[in-house]
PDB file of C-alpha atoms in Angstrom:
ATOM      1  CA  UNK A 173       0.000   0.000   0.000  1.00  0.00           C
ATOM      2  CA  UNK A 174       2.642   2.441  -1.184  1.00  0.00           C
ATOM      3  CA  UNK A 175       1.438   4.809  -3.947  1.00  0.00           C
ATOM      4  CA  UNK A 176       4.370   5.726  -6.210  1.00  0.00           C
ATOM      5  CA  UNK A 177       3.076   9.077  -7.321  1.00  0.00           C
ATOM      6  CA  UNK A 178       6.141  10.764  -5.849  1.00  0.00           C
ATOM      7  CA  UNK A 179       8.061  11.267  -9.095  1.00  0.00           C
ATOM      8  CA  UNK A 180       5.074  12.933 -10.730  1.00  0.00           C
ATOM      9  CA  UNK A 181       4.548  15.120  -7.682  1.00  0.00           C
ATOM     10  CA  UNK A 182       8.142  16.308  -7.764  1.00  0.00           C
ATOM     11  CA  UNK A 183       7.767  17.240 -11.415  1.00  0.00           C
ATOM     12  CA  UNK A 184       4.604  19.246 -10.806  1.00  0.00           C
ATOM     13  CA  UNK A 185       6.434  21.307  -8.189  1.00  0.00           C
ATOM     14  CA  UNK A 186       8.816  22.468 -10.897  1.00  0.00           C
ATOM     15  CA  UNK A 187       6.036  24.108 -12.880  1.00  0.00           C
ATOM     16  CA  UNK A 188       6.931  27.789 -12.835  1.00  0.00           C
ATOM     17  CA  UNK A 189       4.451  28.805 -15.546  1.00  0.00           C
ATOM     18  CA  UNK A 190       1.855  27.328 -17.839  1.00  0.00           C
ATOM     19  CA  UNK A 191       3.028  26.279 -21.281  1.00  0.00           C
ATOM     20  CA  UNK A 192       1.537  25.095 -24.520  1.00  0.00           C
ATOM     21  CA  UNK A 193      -1.314  26.175 -26.783  1.00  0.00           C
ATOM     22  CA  UNK A 194      -4.057  28.231 -25.190  1.00  0.00           C
ATOM     23  CA  UNK A 195      -7.528  28.402 -26.696  1.00  0.00           C
ATOM     24  CA  UNK A 196     -10.616  30.465 -26.057  1.00  0.00           C
ATOM     25  CA  UNK A 197     -13.584  28.196 -25.435  1.00  0.00           C
ATOM     26  CA  UNK A 198     -17.164  29.197 -26.038  1.00  0.00           C
ATOM     27  CA  UNK A 199     -20.330  27.141 -26.015  1.00  0.00           C
ATOM     28  CA  UNK A 200     -20.009  26.456 -29.728  1.00  0.00           C
ATOM     29  CA  UNK A 201     -16.339  26.301 -30.628  1.00  0.00           C
ATOM     30  CA  UNK A 202     -12.712  26.746 -29.612  1.00  0.00           C
ATOM     31  CA  UNK A 203     -11.057  29.806 -31.142  1.00  0.00           C
ATOM     32  CA  UNK A 204      -7.256  30.276 -30.979  1.00  0.00           C
ATOM     33  CA  UNK A 205      -6.254  33.349 -29.029  1.00  0.00           C
ATOM     34  CA  UNK A 206      -3.677  35.899 -30.053  1.00  0.00           C
ATOM     35  CA  UNK A 207      -0.333  35.470 -28.321  1.00  0.00           C
ATOM     36  CA  UNK A 208      -0.913  38.504 -26.123  1.00  0.00           C
ATOM     37  CA  UNK A 209      -4.105  36.942 -24.774  1.00  0.00           C
ATOM     38  CA  UNK A 210      -2.452  33.542 -24.395  1.00  0.00           C
ATOM     39  CA  UNK A 211       0.169  35.121 -22.165  1.00  0.00           C
ATOM     40  CA  UNK A 212      -2.573  36.702 -20.079  1.00  0.00           C
ATOM     41  CA  UNK A 213      -4.261  33.340 -19.576  1.00  0.00           C
ATOM     42  CA  UNK A 214      -0.981  31.742 -18.561  1.00  0.00           C
ATOM     43  CA  UNK A 215      -0.436  34.407 -15.936  1.00  0.00           C
ATOM     44  CA  UNK A 216      -3.989  34.099 -14.696  1.00  0.00           C
ATOM     45  CA  UNK A 217      -4.040  30.324 -14.319  1.00  0.00           C
ATOM     46  CA  UNK A 218      -0.410  30.274 -13.272  1.00  0.00           C
ATOM     47  CA  UNK A 219      -1.334  32.304 -10.222  1.00  0.00           C
ATOM     48  CA  UNK A 220      -3.222  29.270  -8.916  1.00  0.00           C
ATOM     49  CA  UNK A 221       0.071  27.403  -8.780  1.00  0.00           C
ATOM     50  CA  UNK A 222       2.469  30.159  -7.810  1.00  0.00           C
ATOM     51  CA  UNK A 223       0.901  32.776  -5.541  1.00  0.00           C
ATOM     52  CA  UNK A 224      -0.168  32.396  -1.957  1.00  0.00           C
ATOM     53  CA  UNK A 225       0.628  33.273   1.612  1.00  0.00           C
ATOM     54  CA  UNK A 226       4.028  34.263   2.968  1.00  0.00           C
ATOM     55  CA  UNK A 227       4.816  30.592   3.366  1.00  0.00           C
ATOM     56  CA  UNK A 228       5.727  28.773   0.192  1.00  0.00           C
ATOM     57  CA  UNK A 229       2.729  26.779  -1.150  1.00  0.00           C
ATOM     58  CA  UNK A 230       4.483  23.468  -0.515  1.00  0.00           C
ATOM     59  CA  UNK A 231       5.371  24.225   3.101  1.00  0.00           C
ATOM     60  CA  UNK A 232       3.540  22.496   5.924  1.00  0.00           C
ATOM     61  CA  UNK A 233       1.173  25.003   7.533  1.00  0.00           C
ATOM     62  CA  UNK A 234       0.577  27.185   4.470  1.00  0.00           C
ATOM     63  CA  UNK A 235      -3.091  27.958   3.926  1.00  0.00           C
ATOM     64  CA  UNK A 236      -3.103  26.526   0.397  1.00  0.00           C
ATOM     65  CA  UNK A 237      -2.649  22.994   1.781  1.00  0.00           C
ATOM     66  CA  UNK A 238      -4.682  23.134   4.976  1.00  0.00           C
ATOM     67  CA  UNK A 239      -6.788  20.035   4.185  1.00  0.00           C
ATOM     68  CA  UNK A 240      -3.672  18.008   3.362  1.00  0.00           C
ATOM     69  CA  UNK A 241      -2.094  19.071   6.636  1.00  0.00           C
ATOM     70  CA  UNK A 242      -5.214  18.199   8.630  1.00  0.00           C
ATOM     71  CA  UNK A 243      -5.214  14.726   7.060  1.00  0.00           C
ATOM     72  CA  UNK A 244      -1.524  14.206   7.783  1.00  0.00           C
ATOM     73  CA  UNK A 245      -1.977  15.144  11.442  1.00  0.00           C
ATOM     74  CA  UNK A 246      -5.204  13.145  11.713  1.00  0.00           C
ATOM     75  CA  UNK A 247      -3.512  10.013  10.382  1.00  0.00           C
ATOM     76  CA  UNK A 248      -0.759  10.362  12.966  1.00  0.00           C
ATOM     77  CA  UNK A 249      -3.115  11.111  15.865  1.00  0.00           C
ATOM     78  CA  UNK A 250      -5.385   8.180  15.005  1.00  0.00           C
ATOM     79  CA  UNK A 251      -2.395   5.846  14.797  1.00  0.00           C
ATOM     80  CA  UNK A 252      -1.262   6.943  18.266  1.00  0.00           C
ATOM     81  CA  UNK A 253      -4.814   6.288  19.463  1.00  0.00           C
ATOM     82  CA  UNK A 254      -4.665   2.809  17.918  1.00  0.00           C
ATOM     83  CA  UNK A 255      -1.567   2.039  19.945  1.00  0.00           C
ATOM     84  CA  UNK A 256      -2.916   3.652  23.111  1.00  0.00           C
ATOM     85  CA  UNK A 257      -6.165   1.662  22.868  1.00  0.00           C
ATOM     86  CA  UNK A 258      -4.212  -1.578  22.389  1.00  0.00           C
ATOM     87  CA  UNK A 259      -5.782  -1.874  18.913  1.00  0.00           C
ATOM     88  CA  UNK A 260      -9.365  -1.676  20.159  1.00  0.00           C
ATOM     89  CA  UNK A 261      -9.792   1.353  17.886  1.00  0.00           C
ATOM     90  CA  UNK A 262      -8.471  -0.720  14.995  1.00  0.00           C
ATOM     91  CA  UNK A 263     -11.006  -3.453  15.695  1.00  0.00           C
ATOM     92  CA  UNK A 264     -13.790  -0.847  15.776  1.00  0.00           C
ATOM     93  CA  UNK A 265     -12.901   0.712  12.431  1.00  0.00           C
ATOM     94  CA  UNK A 266     -11.124  -1.887  10.280  1.00  0.00           C
ATOM     95  CA  UNK A 267     -12.598  -2.918   6.945  1.00  0.00           C
ATOM     96  CA  UNK A 268     -14.515  -6.073   7.796  1.00  0.00           C
ATOM     97  CA  UNK A 269     -16.851  -7.270   5.071  1.00  0.00           C
ATOM     98  CA  UNK A 270     -19.278  -9.124   7.319  1.00  0.00           C
ATOM     99  CA  UNK A 271     -19.685  -6.238   9.755  1.00  0.00           C
ATOM    100  CA  UNK A 272     -20.176  -3.725   6.952  1.00  0.00           C
ATOM    101  CA  UNK A 273     -22.892  -5.887   5.415  1.00  0.00           C
ATOM    102  CA  UNK A 274     -24.440  -6.202   8.877  1.00  0.00           C
ATOM    103  CA  UNK A 275     -24.913  -2.427   8.987  1.00  0.00           C
ATOM    104  CA  UNK A 276     -21.716  -0.982  10.448  1.00  0.00           C
ATOM    105  CA  UNK A 277     -21.513   1.614   7.677  1.00  0.00           C
ATOM    106  CA  UNK A 278     -18.887   3.752   9.381  1.00  0.00           C
ATOM    107  CA  UNK A 279     -16.397   1.102   8.304  1.00  0.00           C
ATOM    108  CA  UNK A 280     -16.735   2.410   4.749  1.00  0.00           C
ATOM    109  CA  UNK A 281     -14.680   5.447   5.813  1.00  0.00           C
ATOM    110  CA  UNK A 282     -12.762   4.611   8.986  1.00  0.00           C
ATOM    111  CA  UNK A 283     -10.244   2.192   7.371  1.00  0.00           C
ATOM    112  CA  UNK A 284      -8.675   5.183   5.573  1.00  0.00           C
ATOM    113  CA  UNK A 285      -7.778   6.675   8.974  1.00  0.00           C
ATOM    114  CA  UNK A 286      -6.164   3.522  10.345  1.00  0.00           C
ATOM    115  CA  UNK A 287      -2.741   2.017   9.657  1.00  0.00           C
ATOM    116  CA  UNK A 288      -1.170  -1.345  10.306  1.00  0.00           C
ATOM    117  CA  UNK A 289       2.307  -0.212  11.348  1.00  0.00           C
ATOM    118  CA  UNK A 290       4.518   2.826  11.769  1.00  0.00           C
ATOM    119  CA  UNK A 291       6.154   2.164   8.390  1.00  0.00           C
ATOM    120  CA  UNK A 292       2.712   1.907   6.792  1.00  0.00           C
ATOM    121  CA  UNK A 293       1.720   5.262   8.275  1.00  0.00           C
ATOM    122  CA  UNK A 294       4.959   6.985   7.243  1.00  0.00           C
ATOM    123  CA  UNK A 295       4.771   5.699   3.681  1.00  0.00           C
ATOM    124  CA  UNK A 296       1.179   6.822   3.213  1.00  0.00           C
ATOM    125  CA  UNK A 297       1.766  10.209   4.823  1.00  0.00           C
ATOM    126  CA  UNK A 298       4.837  10.709   2.655  1.00  0.00           C
ATOM    127  CA  UNK A 299       2.771   9.920  -0.441  1.00  0.00           C
ATOM    128  CA  UNK A 300      -0.039  12.230   0.630  1.00  0.00           C
ATOM    129  CA  UNK A 301       2.405  15.031   1.420  1.00  0.00           C
ATOM    130  CA  UNK A 302       3.982  14.611  -2.027  1.00  0.00           C
ATOM    131  CA  UNK A 303       0.840  14.669  -4.131  1.00  0.00           C
ATOM    132  CA  UNK A 304      -1.794  16.343  -1.959  1.00  0.00           C
ATOM    133  CA  UNK A 305      -0.682  19.995  -1.756  1.00  0.00           C
ATOM    134  CA  UNK A 306      -0.643  20.684  -5.499  1.00  0.00           C
ATOM    135  CA  UNK A 307      -3.920  18.850  -6.086  1.00  0.00           C
ATOM    136  CA  UNK A 308      -5.525  20.809  -3.243  1.00  0.00           C
ATOM    137  CA  UNK A 309      -4.137  24.077  -4.569  1.00  0.00           C
ATOM    138  CA  UNK A 310      -5.492  23.453  -8.053  1.00  0.00           C
ATOM    139  CA  UNK A 311      -8.872  22.138  -6.896  1.00  0.00           C
ATOM    140  CA  UNK A 312      -9.601  24.188  -3.781  1.00  0.00           C
ATOM    141  CA  UNK A 313     -10.039  22.957  -0.229  1.00  0.00           C
ATOM    142  CA  UNK A 314     -13.655  21.812  -0.520  1.00  0.00           C
ATOM    143  CA  UNK A 315     -13.180  19.880  -3.738  1.00  0.00           C
ATOM    144  CA  UNK A 316      -9.977  18.285  -2.493  1.00  0.00           C
ATOM    145  CA  UNK A 317     -11.749  17.120   0.668  1.00  0.00           C
ATOM    146  CA  UNK A 318     -14.611  15.746  -1.425  1.00  0.00           C
ATOM    147  CA  UNK A 319     -12.179  13.846  -3.657  1.00  0.00           C
ATOM    148  CA  UNK A 320     -10.325  12.379  -0.686  1.00  0.00           C
ATOM    149  CA  UNK A 321     -13.474  11.296   1.152  1.00  0.00           C
ATOM    150  CA  UNK A 322     -15.108   9.832  -1.953  1.00  0.00           C
ATOM    151  CA  UNK A 323     -11.911   7.983  -2.849  1.00  0.00           C
ATOM    152  CA  UNK A 324     -11.653   6.543   0.655  1.00  0.00           C
ATOM    153  CA  UNK A 325     -15.232   5.255   0.465  1.00  0.00           C
ATOM    154  CA  UNK A 326     -15.015   3.859  -3.067  1.00  0.00           C
ATOM    155  CA  UNK A 327     -11.753   2.128  -2.133  1.00  0.00           C
ATOM    156  CA  UNK A 328     -13.487   0.294   0.702  1.00  0.00           C
ATOM    157  CA  UNK A 329     -16.536  -0.504  -1.442  1.00  0.00           C
ATOM    158  CA  UNK A 330     -14.340  -2.024  -4.142  1.00  0.00           C
ATOM    159  CA  UNK A 331     -12.408  -3.977  -1.533  1.00  0.00           C
ATOM    160  CA  UNK A 332     -15.607  -5.285   0.070  1.00  0.00           C
ATOM    161  CA  UNK A 333     -16.811  -6.547  -3.307  1.00  0.00           C
ATOM    162  CA  UNK A 334     -13.534  -8.100  -4.452  1.00  0.00           C
ATOM    163  CA  UNK A 335     -11.376  -8.794  -1.388  1.00  0.00           C
ATOM    164  CA  UNK A 336     -12.576 -10.917   1.556  1.00  0.00           C
ATOM    165  CA  UNK A 337      -9.624  -9.923   3.757  1.00  0.00           C
ATOM    166  CA  UNK A 338      -9.695  -7.240   6.454  1.00  0.00           C
ATOM    167  CA  UNK A 339      -7.745  -4.092   5.579  1.00  0.00           C
ATOM    168  CA  UNK A 340      -6.712  -0.631   6.772  1.00  0.00           C
ATOM    169  CA  UNK A 341      -4.840   2.256   5.212  1.00  0.00           C
ATOM    170  CA  UNK A 342      -5.164   5.582   3.411  1.00  0.00           C
ATOM    171  CA  UNK A 343      -3.598   4.425   0.149  1.00  0.00           C
ATOM    172  CA  UNK A 344      -6.926   3.995  -1.659  1.00  0.00           C
ATOM    173  CA  UNK A 345      -7.782   7.616  -0.892  1.00  0.00           C
ATOM    174  CA  UNK A 346      -4.300   8.706  -1.980  1.00  0.00           C
ATOM    175  CA  UNK A 347      -4.736   6.871  -5.261  1.00  0.00           C
ATOM    176  CA  UNK A 348      -7.926   8.883  -5.675  1.00  0.00           C
ATOM    177  CA  UNK A 349      -5.953  12.098  -5.222  1.00  0.00           C
ATOM    178  CA  UNK A 350      -3.625  10.862  -7.956  1.00  0.00           C
ATOM    179  CA  UNK A 351      -6.661  10.213 -10.148  1.00  0.00           C
ATOM    180  CA  UNK A 352      -7.900  13.756  -9.510  1.00  0.00           C
ATOM    181  CA  UNK A 353      -4.513  15.176 -10.488  1.00  0.00           C
ATOM    182  CA  UNK A 354      -4.563  13.126 -13.691  1.00  0.00           C
ATOM    183  CA  UNK A 355      -8.035  14.437 -14.540  1.00  0.00           C
ATOM    184  CA  UNK A 356      -6.923  18.029 -13.985  1.00  0.00           C
ATOM    185  CA  UNK A 357      -3.895  17.813 -16.256  1.00  0.00           C
ATOM    186  CA  UNK A 358      -5.719  15.782 -18.900  1.00  0.00           C
ATOM    187  CA  UNK A 359      -8.622  18.218 -18.938  1.00  0.00           C
ATOM    188  CA  UNK A 360      -6.287  21.227 -19.146  1.00  0.00           C
ATOM    189  CA  UNK A 361      -3.606  19.738 -21.387  1.00  0.00           C
ATOM    190  CA  UNK A 362      -4.279  22.556 -23.870  1.00  0.00           C
ATOM    191  CA  UNK A 363      -2.986  24.992 -21.244  1.00  0.00           C
ATOM    192  CA  UNK A 364      -0.099  22.957 -19.868  1.00  0.00           C
ATOM    193  CA  UNK A 365       1.082  21.475 -23.160  1.00  0.00           C
ATOM    194  CA  UNK A 366       4.115  19.208 -22.879  1.00  0.00           C
ATOM    195  CA  UNK A 367       4.240  19.617 -19.101  1.00  0.00           C
ATOM    196  CA  UNK A 368       0.786  18.060 -18.867  1.00  0.00           C
ATOM    197  CA  UNK A 369       1.802  15.163 -21.101  1.00  0.00           C
ATOM    198  CA  UNK A 370       4.902  14.537 -18.988  1.00  0.00           C
ATOM    199  CA  UNK A 371       2.919  14.528 -15.750  1.00  0.00           C
ATOM    200  CA  UNK A 372       0.333  12.150 -17.189  1.00  0.00           C
ATOM    201  CA  UNK A 373       3.092   9.806 -18.339  1.00  0.00           C
ATOM    202  CA  UNK A 374       4.628   9.850 -14.875  1.00  0.00           C
ATOM    203  CA  UNK A 375       1.278   9.087 -13.269  1.00  0.00           C
ATOM    204  CA  UNK A 376       0.740   6.252 -15.717  1.00  0.00           C
ATOM    205  CA  UNK A 377       4.162   4.818 -14.910  1.00  0.00           C
ATOM    206  CA  UNK A 378       3.432   5.100 -11.204  1.00  0.00           C
ATOM    207  CA  UNK A 379       0.167   3.205 -11.686  1.00  0.00           C
ATOM    208  CA  UNK A 380       1.980   0.469 -13.612  1.00  0.00           C
ATOM    209  CA  UNK A 381       4.633   0.159 -10.885  1.00  0.00           C
ATOM    210  CA  UNK A 382       2.004  -0.088  -8.172  1.00  0.00           C
ATOM    211  CA  UNK A 383       0.093  -2.677 -10.170  1.00  0.00           C
ATOM    212  CA  UNK A 384       3.193  -4.860 -10.316  1.00  0.00           C
ATOM    213  CA  UNK A 385       3.802  -4.332  -6.589  1.00  0.00           C
ATOM    214  CA  UNK A 386       0.183  -5.243  -5.838  1.00  0.00           C
ATOM    215  CA  UNK A 387       0.318  -8.418  -7.914  1.00  0.00           C
ATOM    216  CA  UNK A 388       3.514  -9.582  -6.198  1.00  0.00           C
ATOM    217  CA  UNK A 389       2.706  -8.528  -2.625  1.00  0.00           C
ATOM    218  CA  UNK A 390      -0.198 -10.389  -0.983  1.00  0.00           C
ATOM    219  CA  UNK A 391      -0.636  -7.729   1.730  1.00  0.00           C
ATOM    220  CA  UNK A 392      -1.467  -5.007  -0.813  1.00  0.00           C
ATOM    221  CA  UNK A 393      -5.195  -4.494  -1.421  1.00  0.00           C
ATOM    222  CA  UNK A 394      -5.081  -3.883  -5.153  1.00  0.00           C
ATOM    223  CA  UNK A 395      -8.838  -3.597  -5.450  1.00  0.00           C
ATOM    224  CA  UNK A 396      -8.904  -0.768  -2.925  1.00  0.00           C
ATOM    225  CA  UNK A 397      -6.231   1.062  -4.921  1.00  0.00           C
ATOM    226  CA  UNK A 398      -8.035   0.752  -8.239  1.00  0.00           C
ATOM    227  CA  UNK A 399     -11.423   1.600  -6.725  1.00  0.00           C
ATOM    228  CA  UNK A 400     -10.034   4.663  -4.963  1.00  0.00           C
ATOM    229  CA  UNK A 401      -8.338   5.797  -8.160  1.00  0.00           C
ATOM    230  CA  UNK A 402     -11.561   5.530 -10.155  1.00  0.00           C
ATOM    231  CA  UNK A 403     -13.593   7.198  -7.416  1.00  0.00           C
ATOM    232  CA  UNK A 404     -11.237  10.162  -7.159  1.00  0.00           C
ATOM    233  CA  UNK A 405     -11.078  10.576 -10.927  1.00  0.00           C
ATOM    234  CA  UNK A 406     -14.868  10.436 -11.244  1.00  0.00           C
ATOM    235  CA  UNK A 407     -15.449  13.033  -8.515  1.00  0.00           C
ATOM    236  CA  UNK A 408     -12.776  15.319  -9.965  1.00  0.00           C
ATOM    237  CA  UNK A 409     -14.312  15.015 -13.432  1.00  0.00           C
ATOM    238  CA  UNK A 410     -17.735  15.929 -12.067  1.00  0.00           C
ATOM    239  CA  UNK A 411     -16.794  18.674  -9.589  1.00  0.00           C
ATOM    240  CA  UNK A 412     -13.855  20.143 -11.483  1.00  0.00           C
ATOM    241  CA  UNK A 413     -12.148  22.441 -11.748  1.00  0.00           C
ATOM    242  CA  UNK A 414     -12.758  22.837 -15.456  1.00  0.00           C
ATOM    243  CA  UNK A 415     -11.409  26.182 -16.628  1.00  0.00           C
ATOM    244  CA  UNK A 416     -12.582  27.824 -19.825  1.00  0.00           C
ATOM    245  CA  UNK A 417     -11.636  31.209 -21.239  1.00  0.00           C
ATOM    246  CA  UNK A 418     -14.347  33.368 -22.756  1.00  0.00           C
ATOM    247  CA  UNK A 419     -13.129  36.185 -24.976  1.00  0.00           C
ATOM    248  CA  UNK A 420     -15.207  39.301 -24.414  1.00  0.00           C
ATOM    249  CA  UNK A 421     -16.127  41.926 -26.951  1.00  0.00           C
ATOM    250  CA  UNK A 422     -13.100  44.130 -26.305  1.00  0.00           C
ATOM    251  CA  UNK A 423     -10.696  41.220 -26.492  1.00  0.00           C
ATOM    252  CA  UNK A 424     -10.387  40.761 -22.738  1.00  0.00           C
ATOM    253  CA  UNK A 425     -10.402  37.266 -21.302  1.00  0.00           C
ATOM    254  CA  UNK A 426     -12.789  36.059 -18.627  1.00  0.00           C
ATOM    255  CA  UNK A 427     -11.581  32.827 -17.048  1.00  0.00           C
ATOM    256  CA  UNK A 428     -14.436  30.718 -15.704  1.00  0.00           C
ATOM    257  CA  UNK A 429     -14.695  27.463 -13.786  1.00  0.00           C
ATOM    258  CA  UNK A 430     -17.393  25.375 -15.502  1.00  0.00           C
ATOM    259  CA  UNK A 431     -17.400  21.741 -14.292  1.00  0.00           C
ATOM    260  CA  UNK A 432     -20.326  19.408 -15.096  1.00  0.00           C
ATOM    261  CA  UNK A 433     -21.510  19.643 -11.473  1.00  0.00           C
ATOM    262  CA  UNK A 434     -20.792  23.237 -10.373  1.00  0.00           C
ATOM    263  CA  UNK A 435     -21.545  22.812  -6.668  1.00  0.00           C
ATOM    264  CA  UNK A 436     -18.048  23.853  -5.587  1.00  0.00           C
ATOM    265  CA  UNK A 437     -16.958  25.830  -8.648  1.00  0.00           C
ATOM    266  CA  UNK A 438     -15.003  29.039  -8.205  1.00  0.00           C
ATOM    267  CA  UNK A 439     -16.681  32.226  -9.480  1.00  0.00           C
ATOM    268  CA  UNK A 440     -13.540  32.846 -11.587  1.00  0.00           C
ATOM    269  CA  UNK A 441      -9.987  31.580 -11.860  1.00  0.00           C
ATOM    270  CA  UNK A 442      -8.798  34.803 -10.253  1.00  0.00           C
ATOM    271  CA  UNK A 443     -10.568  33.866  -7.055  1.00  0.00           C
ATOM    272  CA  UNK A 444      -8.044  31.246  -6.024  1.00  0.00           C
ATOM    273  CA  UNK A 445      -9.691  30.275  -2.741  1.00  0.00           C
ATOM    274  CA  UNK A 446     -12.885  28.610  -1.624  1.00  0.00           C
TER     275      UNK A 446
END
């Protein structure tokens, strides 16, 4: 249960500006923008990656990654509670197929907060710290939390259907965060150009590596990983962000967030917080 999204996460941190072809999208067609407008869009969307509080966006405690930090601390605190309770907390929250089917529905979420060992906890927190901050910054706090929670639940659901063994761990939810990042860069590959393609390749390689690890390591719940990945990607596709640029009459650009389900959409790309 060791998501290898780290290489892709390191590459995303190197993004200093958006690259590639930029288009103006309307309801009917995509119209290429003049280079002066393309530069404006790059600056506008680039601010979502680059600007922020006095702390650097990747630093623990910066406001852009507050949900990631809460999850990191929560994982650690819950693990300490597992040890302090002599694993009674683990027994209460572990993924147990029979108890879930008997009506203990909280077990659809609680396994993502539990870990089987200190190494397990450190590996998952390292993965989350590598991939979570950028995904949260691009998506917003509310959407990132929704992706993480949905991924955690779908990971357990997939595991209940396909894996009879008991299981704990946040890796299914972390795979969902990786799926959300893949959706973002695939959806906006016209803005990020070759950088987007490189990130998607790295994520694909990471998925392949983890698939091999899962097939050769009996303790890894592969079904939870795949289910979490699909759940996170589906929620990210529905909730966004999905940025489009509308060229106004005077040639100015209005950058809008228009996902299929706009419940948590930003009013505009310039409003980088929610």
